[in-house]
């Protein structure tokens, strides 16, 4: 039978954990759902709350984990929201089946993912996203002695380099596509964020022997059956570098599928919210990377604001901190904006959609995402456009505004079942 809660939170990263905790501490019944095996999101992946002191941000994770448990939040891990069968109801599927979850208030904290840009050889084994490589290493991938190149854009490159170096990898180069002038301006703005400046300095200290190059990017990956080397454009010239792994990601894009399905207003690739994190739908709130990619501190404070607002409490004391962190998010987007040269990386035969094997040559004649999908099936594979969609947006300017259930691959039985009757008195 359907369960009903005062507040449902989708996403158990820092923003979702903070939102669920605060709402529950205000006396509301709260349900927190996430598709990972445990709460923590990408930034806190693999951290043990009872042995977290040695990890970056470990103290913050331990703090919010303790509060989440003490608040009595109903946490559902390993489950995904696949559809909205009715107003104020989400259908959630796990390995054990499905259930319909009703809510009075909904907080979306579904985070962000890496943006991938296609280039020749990007489908070779050994080529992966920088964050994806970090996740695999945290899960046990052995990298000791392995040669690793990190390329793309964004502060994630430094954080991943530090993790890999601590695990014994030979990080042979970090290549940032943004020009030096933008990096210097961004560095100057960080003087107002001393905590973040120190964090970046700690990451760089771990990798001080690794070259860090601006205005540099991967042109091609080489290998017979798996990655063996990469060709890079750096300083206006080309160079080839041998490596075992390439971690390549071009900053982050928010996971907008659920906000779009619900009908939240979105502008410039972010969900629009007011000072209480309320979206264009009065019962729906958003927090974290959905409103602007700004890192851990922004996610936490926005989660607190959203949790308080969903519980009917004031968050006025947090407004100043949130506004300052939003300025940091805007500076981040400006600093790591993608340069035009990257649009020319993919050649005619380079796959844009890996799920359906659609090359660039098959897409150039179309004028929209919908038209390309209808003719080529681009974006219709298992990832549902999560990889090729942001790439097509950058390459062709296409917007993917149409989202239909299921949001992720789901069992036919889950989608076919009728809406169950609600239980409980929350609605």
XYZ file of C-alpha atoms in Angstrom:
427
model
C 0.000 0.000 0.000
C 1.049 3.572 -0.540
C 2.890 5.264 2.319
C 2.333 8.963 2.996
C 4.705 11.466 4.548
C 4.699 15.121 5.391
C 7.959 15.591 3.480
C 9.608 13.404 0.835
C 13.209 14.113 -0.167
C 14.587 12.754 -3.450
C 18.366 12.436 -3.294
C 20.520 11.576 -0.268
C 23.610 13.634 -0.996
C 24.565 16.517 1.320
C 21.584 18.694 0.300
C 19.103 15.854 0.711
C 20.546 14.688 4.028
C 20.426 18.221 5.429
C 16.893 18.836 4.155
C 15.526 15.540 5.504
C 17.247 15.972 8.857
C 16.063 19.509 9.475
C 12.471 18.768 8.425
C 12.360 15.712 10.727
C 13.854 17.694 13.610
C 10.924 20.088 13.160
C 8.561 17.211 13.900
C 7.579 16.258 10.338
C 7.407 12.690 9.038
C 10.136 12.416 6.402
C 11.035 9.846 3.744
C 14.454 10.060 2.030
C 15.026 8.052 -1.168
C 18.263 7.565 -3.090
C 19.551 5.107 -5.682
C 22.951 4.578 -4.055
C 23.596 1.818 -1.501
C 23.992 4.380 1.291
C 23.390 8.065 1.934
C 26.160 10.531 1.149
C 25.945 11.239 -2.564
C 29.026 11.443 -4.754
C 31.094 13.706 -2.521
C 30.676 11.480 0.547
C 30.714 8.162 -1.325
C 32.464 5.377 0.541
C 33.029 7.309 3.781
C 32.361 5.411 7.006
C 30.649 7.735 9.474
C 32.354 5.977 12.374
C 35.847 6.321 10.846
C 35.644 9.541 8.875
C 38.286 11.804 10.417
C 40.906 10.955 7.778
C 38.599 11.696 4.828
C 38.089 15.066 3.145
C 34.800 16.469 4.485
C 34.596 13.437 6.763
C 33.681 15.430 9.861
C 30.757 17.049 8.064
C 29.544 13.646 6.874
C 29.759 12.186 10.374
C 27.866 15.186 11.786
C 24.981 14.955 9.321
C 24.864 11.157 9.480
C 24.412 11.259 13.250
C 21.710 13.910 13.002
C 19.913 12.017 10.220
C 19.763 8.821 12.301
C 18.708 10.660 15.456
C 15.937 12.533 13.623
C 14.144 9.297 12.720
C 14.067 9.826 8.952
C 12.795 6.846 6.934
C 15.721 6.229 4.559
C 15.229 4.119 1.424
C 18.568 3.380 -0.262
C 19.031 1.497 -3.518
C 15.754 2.802 -4.921
C 14.855 5.140 -7.774
C 11.977 7.438 -8.553
C 10.693 6.197 -11.910
C 7.378 8.023 -12.378
C 4.712 10.305 -10.940
C 1.444 8.333 -11.140
C -0.626 11.147 -9.586
C -0.275 14.588 -8.061
C 1.801 14.498 -4.855
C 2.730 10.852 -5.439
C 6.040 9.357 -6.612
C 6.506 5.776 -7.750
C 9.709 4.290 -6.372
C 11.319 1.058 -7.565
C 13.978 -1.033 -5.818
C 15.341 -4.547 -6.223
C 12.491 -5.773 -4.018
C 9.659 -4.230 -6.014
C 7.925 -0.874 -6.074
C 5.827 1.403 -3.913
C 3.928 4.655 -4.273
C 4.990 7.391 -1.864
C 2.628 10.270 -1.121
C 3.735 13.638 0.204
C 2.567 17.060 1.252
C 5.916 18.655 0.443
C 8.634 17.390 -1.867
C 12.306 18.424 -1.794
C 14.383 17.642 -4.868
C 18.100 17.170 -4.231
C 19.095 14.937 -7.121
C 22.524 16.520 -7.576
C 24.589 16.708 -10.744
C 26.615 14.520 -13.057
C 29.683 15.019 -15.195
C 29.398 16.493 -18.656
C 31.108 14.331 -21.270
C 32.182 15.720 -24.645
C 32.832 13.164 -27.400
C 36.252 12.979 -29.065
C 37.882 10.246 -31.167
C 38.640 7.267 -28.944
C 36.430 8.305 -26.021
C 34.714 4.893 -26.011
C 37.954 2.953 -25.433
C 38.173 0.914 -22.212
C 40.229 2.957 -19.773
C 38.568 6.236 -20.753
C 35.988 7.416 -18.227
C 34.728 10.461 -16.425
C 37.038 11.955 -13.815
C 34.387 11.538 -11.134
C 33.575 8.056 -12.418
C 37.216 7.062 -12.083
C 37.257 8.435 -8.549
C 34.149 6.432 -7.655
C 35.674 3.223 -9.023
C 38.883 3.799 -7.082
C 36.934 4.383 -3.875
C 35.056 1.151 -4.602
C 38.320 -0.792 -4.884
C 39.738 -0.348 -8.411
C 43.518 -0.864 -8.032
C 45.480 2.076 -9.494
C 48.805 1.800 -7.699
C 51.556 2.500 -10.234
C 49.051 3.191 -13.030
C 49.639 6.220 -15.266
C 46.613 8.514 -15.201
C 45.813 11.631 -17.240
C 43.057 13.933 -15.955
C 41.520 16.384 -18.414
C 38.459 18.502 -18.966
C 37.301 21.350 -16.765
C 36.382 22.230 -13.223
C 37.718 21.916 -9.678
C 36.800 18.221 -9.630
C 40.011 17.484 -11.564
C 42.187 18.540 -8.618
C 40.072 16.650 -6.098
C 40.236 13.463 -8.166
C 43.979 13.862 -8.658
C 44.463 14.013 -4.898
C 42.419 10.839 -4.332
C 44.324 8.964 -7.042
C 47.702 10.125 -5.766
C 46.860 8.937 -2.261
C 45.994 5.508 -3.720
C 49.397 5.254 -5.400
C 48.495 6.254 -8.970
C 50.985 8.178 -11.109
C 48.979 11.227 -12.146
C 51.099 12.308 -15.115
C 49.181 15.473 -15.982
C 46.121 17.615 -15.217
C 44.799 19.478 -18.256
C 42.230 22.255 -17.795
C 40.526 23.693 -20.872
C 39.849 27.111 -19.305
C 42.421 29.828 -20.092
C 44.885 31.077 -17.499
C 43.322 34.559 -17.327
C 39.989 33.091 -16.205
C 41.708 30.877 -13.677
C 43.495 33.890 -12.198
C 40.238 35.859 -11.918
C 38.577 32.880 -10.283
C 41.509 32.543 -7.891
C 41.173 36.205 -6.930
C 37.464 35.707 -6.178
C 38.383 32.797 -3.899
C 40.038 35.244 -1.503
C 36.498 35.755 -0.162
C 36.156 31.975 0.311
C 39.248 31.116 2.389
C 37.930 27.680 3.293
C 37.578 26.671 -0.345
C 40.921 28.253 -1.171
C 42.599 26.144 1.512
C 40.807 23.035 0.292
C 42.136 23.580 -3.215
C 45.612 24.222 -1.825
C 45.511 20.914 0.079
C 44.531 19.036 -3.083
C 47.340 20.701 -5.005
C 49.845 19.959 -2.249
C 49.183 16.238 -2.672
C 49.827 16.515 -6.436
C 52.517 19.212 -6.414
C 54.774 17.168 -8.695
C 52.038 16.754 -11.341
C 51.987 19.312 -14.193
C 48.796 21.425 -14.252
C 48.189 23.061 -17.637
C 45.493 25.571 -18.599
C 44.165 26.083 -22.157
C 44.711 22.343 -22.647
C 42.405 19.506 -23.631
C 42.302 15.957 -25.005
C 42.125 15.714 -28.789
C 42.196 11.938 -29.228
C 42.561 8.699 -27.264
C 44.644 5.881 -28.776
C 44.770 2.169 -28.173
C 44.260 -1.295 -29.611
C 41.433 -2.740 -27.567
C 42.014 -0.407 -24.606
C 43.562 2.966 -23.823
C 47.325 3.269 -24.382
C 47.921 6.994 -24.954
C 46.217 10.358 -25.502
C 46.931 13.287 -27.778
C 46.553 16.653 -26.086
C 46.339 20.211 -27.301
C 48.345 22.321 -24.868
C 49.877 25.718 -25.301
C 48.879 25.787 -28.953
C 50.740 22.586 -29.851
C 50.008 18.849 -29.854
C 51.673 16.245 -27.677
C 51.119 12.545 -27.096
C 51.233 11.076 -23.605
C 51.192 7.393 -22.641
C 48.688 6.432 -19.945
C 46.648 3.578 -18.526
C 43.583 5.616 -17.565
C 42.081 8.886 -18.745
C 39.630 10.670 -16.441
C 37.867 13.277 -18.558
C 34.907 15.418 -17.499
C 33.873 18.946 -18.447
C 32.442 20.348 -15.204
C 28.966 19.298 -14.013
C 25.377 19.459 -15.233
C 22.375 19.149 -12.880
C 20.114 16.096 -12.944
C 16.983 17.851 -14.188
C 14.906 14.829 -15.202
C 12.652 14.747 -12.129
C 12.151 18.553 -11.927
C 11.218 18.545 -15.620
C 8.807 15.636 -15.186
C 7.070 17.510 -12.371
C 6.919 20.748 -14.390
C 9.290 22.980 -12.377
C 10.381 26.138 -14.174
C 13.950 25.872 -15.447
C 16.119 28.662 -16.798
C 19.696 28.450 -18.111
C 19.876 24.764 -17.136
C 19.001 25.337 -13.460
C 15.760 25.045 -11.477
C 14.336 28.442 -10.519
C 13.738 28.862 -6.780
C 12.829 31.701 -4.425
C 14.496 32.665 -1.146
C 12.949 29.606 0.565
C 14.157 27.217 -2.184
C 10.553 26.909 -3.396
C 10.123 26.155 -7.091
C 7.366 27.337 -9.418
C 5.270 24.534 -7.881
C 4.193 25.545 -4.357
C 4.623 22.055 -2.879
C 8.066 21.418 -4.416
C 11.458 22.712 -3.226
C 14.945 22.283 -4.703
C 18.376 22.321 -3.095
C 21.970 21.720 -4.080
C 23.378 21.447 -7.595
C 19.910 21.659 -9.175
C 19.888 25.399 -8.478
C 23.561 26.031 -9.315
C 26.756 23.992 -9.108
C 28.436 25.305 -5.978
C 29.800 22.404 -3.962
C 29.285 21.023 -0.482
C 28.693 24.197 1.550
C 26.031 25.517 -0.815
C 24.300 22.129 -0.892
C 24.153 21.930 2.887
C 22.816 25.426 3.500
C 20.223 25.128 0.733
C 19.177 21.756 2.126
C 18.676 23.308 5.552
C 16.633 26.169 4.079
C 14.467 23.785 2.044
C 13.900 21.503 5.049
C 12.864 24.407 7.251
C 10.570 25.844 4.573
C 8.907 22.473 3.929
C 8.286 22.215 7.680
C 6.790 25.710 7.766
C 9.703 27.297 9.626
C 11.707 30.444 8.904
C 15.241 30.246 7.513
C 16.027 33.958 7.522
C 19.272 33.447 9.434
C 20.714 31.358 6.586
C 19.894 33.721 3.720
C 23.159 35.660 3.781
C 25.305 32.536 3.687
C 23.244 31.051 0.856
C 23.497 34.263 -1.216
C 27.288 34.351 -0.782
C 27.587 30.734 -1.892
C 25.342 31.401 -4.890
C 27.802 34.092 -5.972
C 30.543 31.498 -5.729
C 28.473 29.142 -7.927
C 28.069 31.835 -10.582
C 31.817 32.547 -10.481
C 32.449 28.819 -10.889
C 30.263 28.618 -14.005
C 31.965 31.664 -15.515
C 35.473 30.396 -14.796
C 34.932 26.966 -16.312
C 32.686 27.895 -19.261
C 33.533 25.691 -22.230
C 35.588 27.189 -25.042
C 34.397 27.072 -28.665
C 37.316 24.926 -29.834
C 35.831 21.940 -28.001
C 32.916 21.844 -30.447
C 35.328 20.590 -33.088
C 36.668 17.604 -31.149
C 34.124 15.075 -32.435
C 34.800 13.954 -36.014
C 32.140 12.748 -38.444
C 32.436 9.123 -37.332
C 32.800 9.878 -33.602
C 29.897 8.426 -31.628
C 27.761 11.044 -29.871
C 25.190 8.577 -28.509
C 27.021 5.493 -27.242
C 23.859 3.623 -26.297
C 22.470 3.655 -29.846
C 25.777 4.008 -31.773
C 24.850 7.330 -33.375
C 27.824 9.228 -34.897
C 28.086 12.984 -35.308
C 27.608 12.714 -39.086
C 24.116 11.283 -38.539
C 23.037 14.285 -36.431
C 24.296 17.381 -38.228
C 21.314 17.615 -40.600
C 18.739 17.939 -37.808
C 17.572 21.102 -36.085
C 16.375 19.849 -32.701
C 16.795 17.127 -30.109
C 13.317 15.777 -30.859
C 13.981 15.580 -34.586
C 17.283 13.793 -34.015
C 15.638 11.277 -31.654
C 12.863 10.485 -34.122
C 15.284 9.816 -36.974
C 18.297 8.264 -35.228
C 17.173 7.098 -31.742
C 19.820 9.383 -30.232
C 19.082 9.628 -26.508
C 16.700 6.653 -26.476
C 19.062 4.078 -24.965
C 19.477 2.998 -21.342
C 20.997 6.319 -20.204
C 17.957 8.179 -21.634
C 20.121 11.019 -22.944
C 22.005 11.673 -19.719
C 25.348 11.383 -21.542
C 24.592 12.483 -25.096
C 21.993 15.108 -24.115
C 24.403 17.631 -22.528
C 26.910 16.922 -25.319
C 24.291 17.634 -27.987
C 23.276 20.783 -26.131
C 26.866 22.048 -26.315
C 27.550 20.867 -29.860
C 24.266 21.818 -31.524
C 22.410 24.025 -29.042
C 19.579 21.522 -28.664
C 17.391 21.614 -25.556
C 15.835 18.441 -24.162
C 12.715 19.781 -22.471
C 10.485 16.735 -22.856
C 10.778 14.141 -20.094
C 8.491 11.132 -19.869
C 8.343 8.267 -17.399
C 10.131 6.080 -16.656
C 12.955 8.366 -15.585
C 15.270 5.330 -15.510
C 14.867 1.801 -16.903
C 12.128 0.101 -14.884
C 10.174 -3.141 -14.807
C 7.074 -3.219 -16.986
C 5.077 -4.373 -13.976
C 6.120 -1.296 -12.026
C 4.826 1.007 -14.738
C 1.695 -0.984 -15.499
C 0.317 -1.162 -11.974
C -2.534 1.159 -11.096
C -2.168 3.778 -8.363
C -2.779 2.239 -4.953
C -4.929 3.767 -2.265
C -3.136 6.010 0.207
C -2.629 4.923 3.790
C -2.048 7.166 6.742
C -3.353 10.641 7.481
C -0.576 12.855 6.167
C -2.367 13.829 2.959
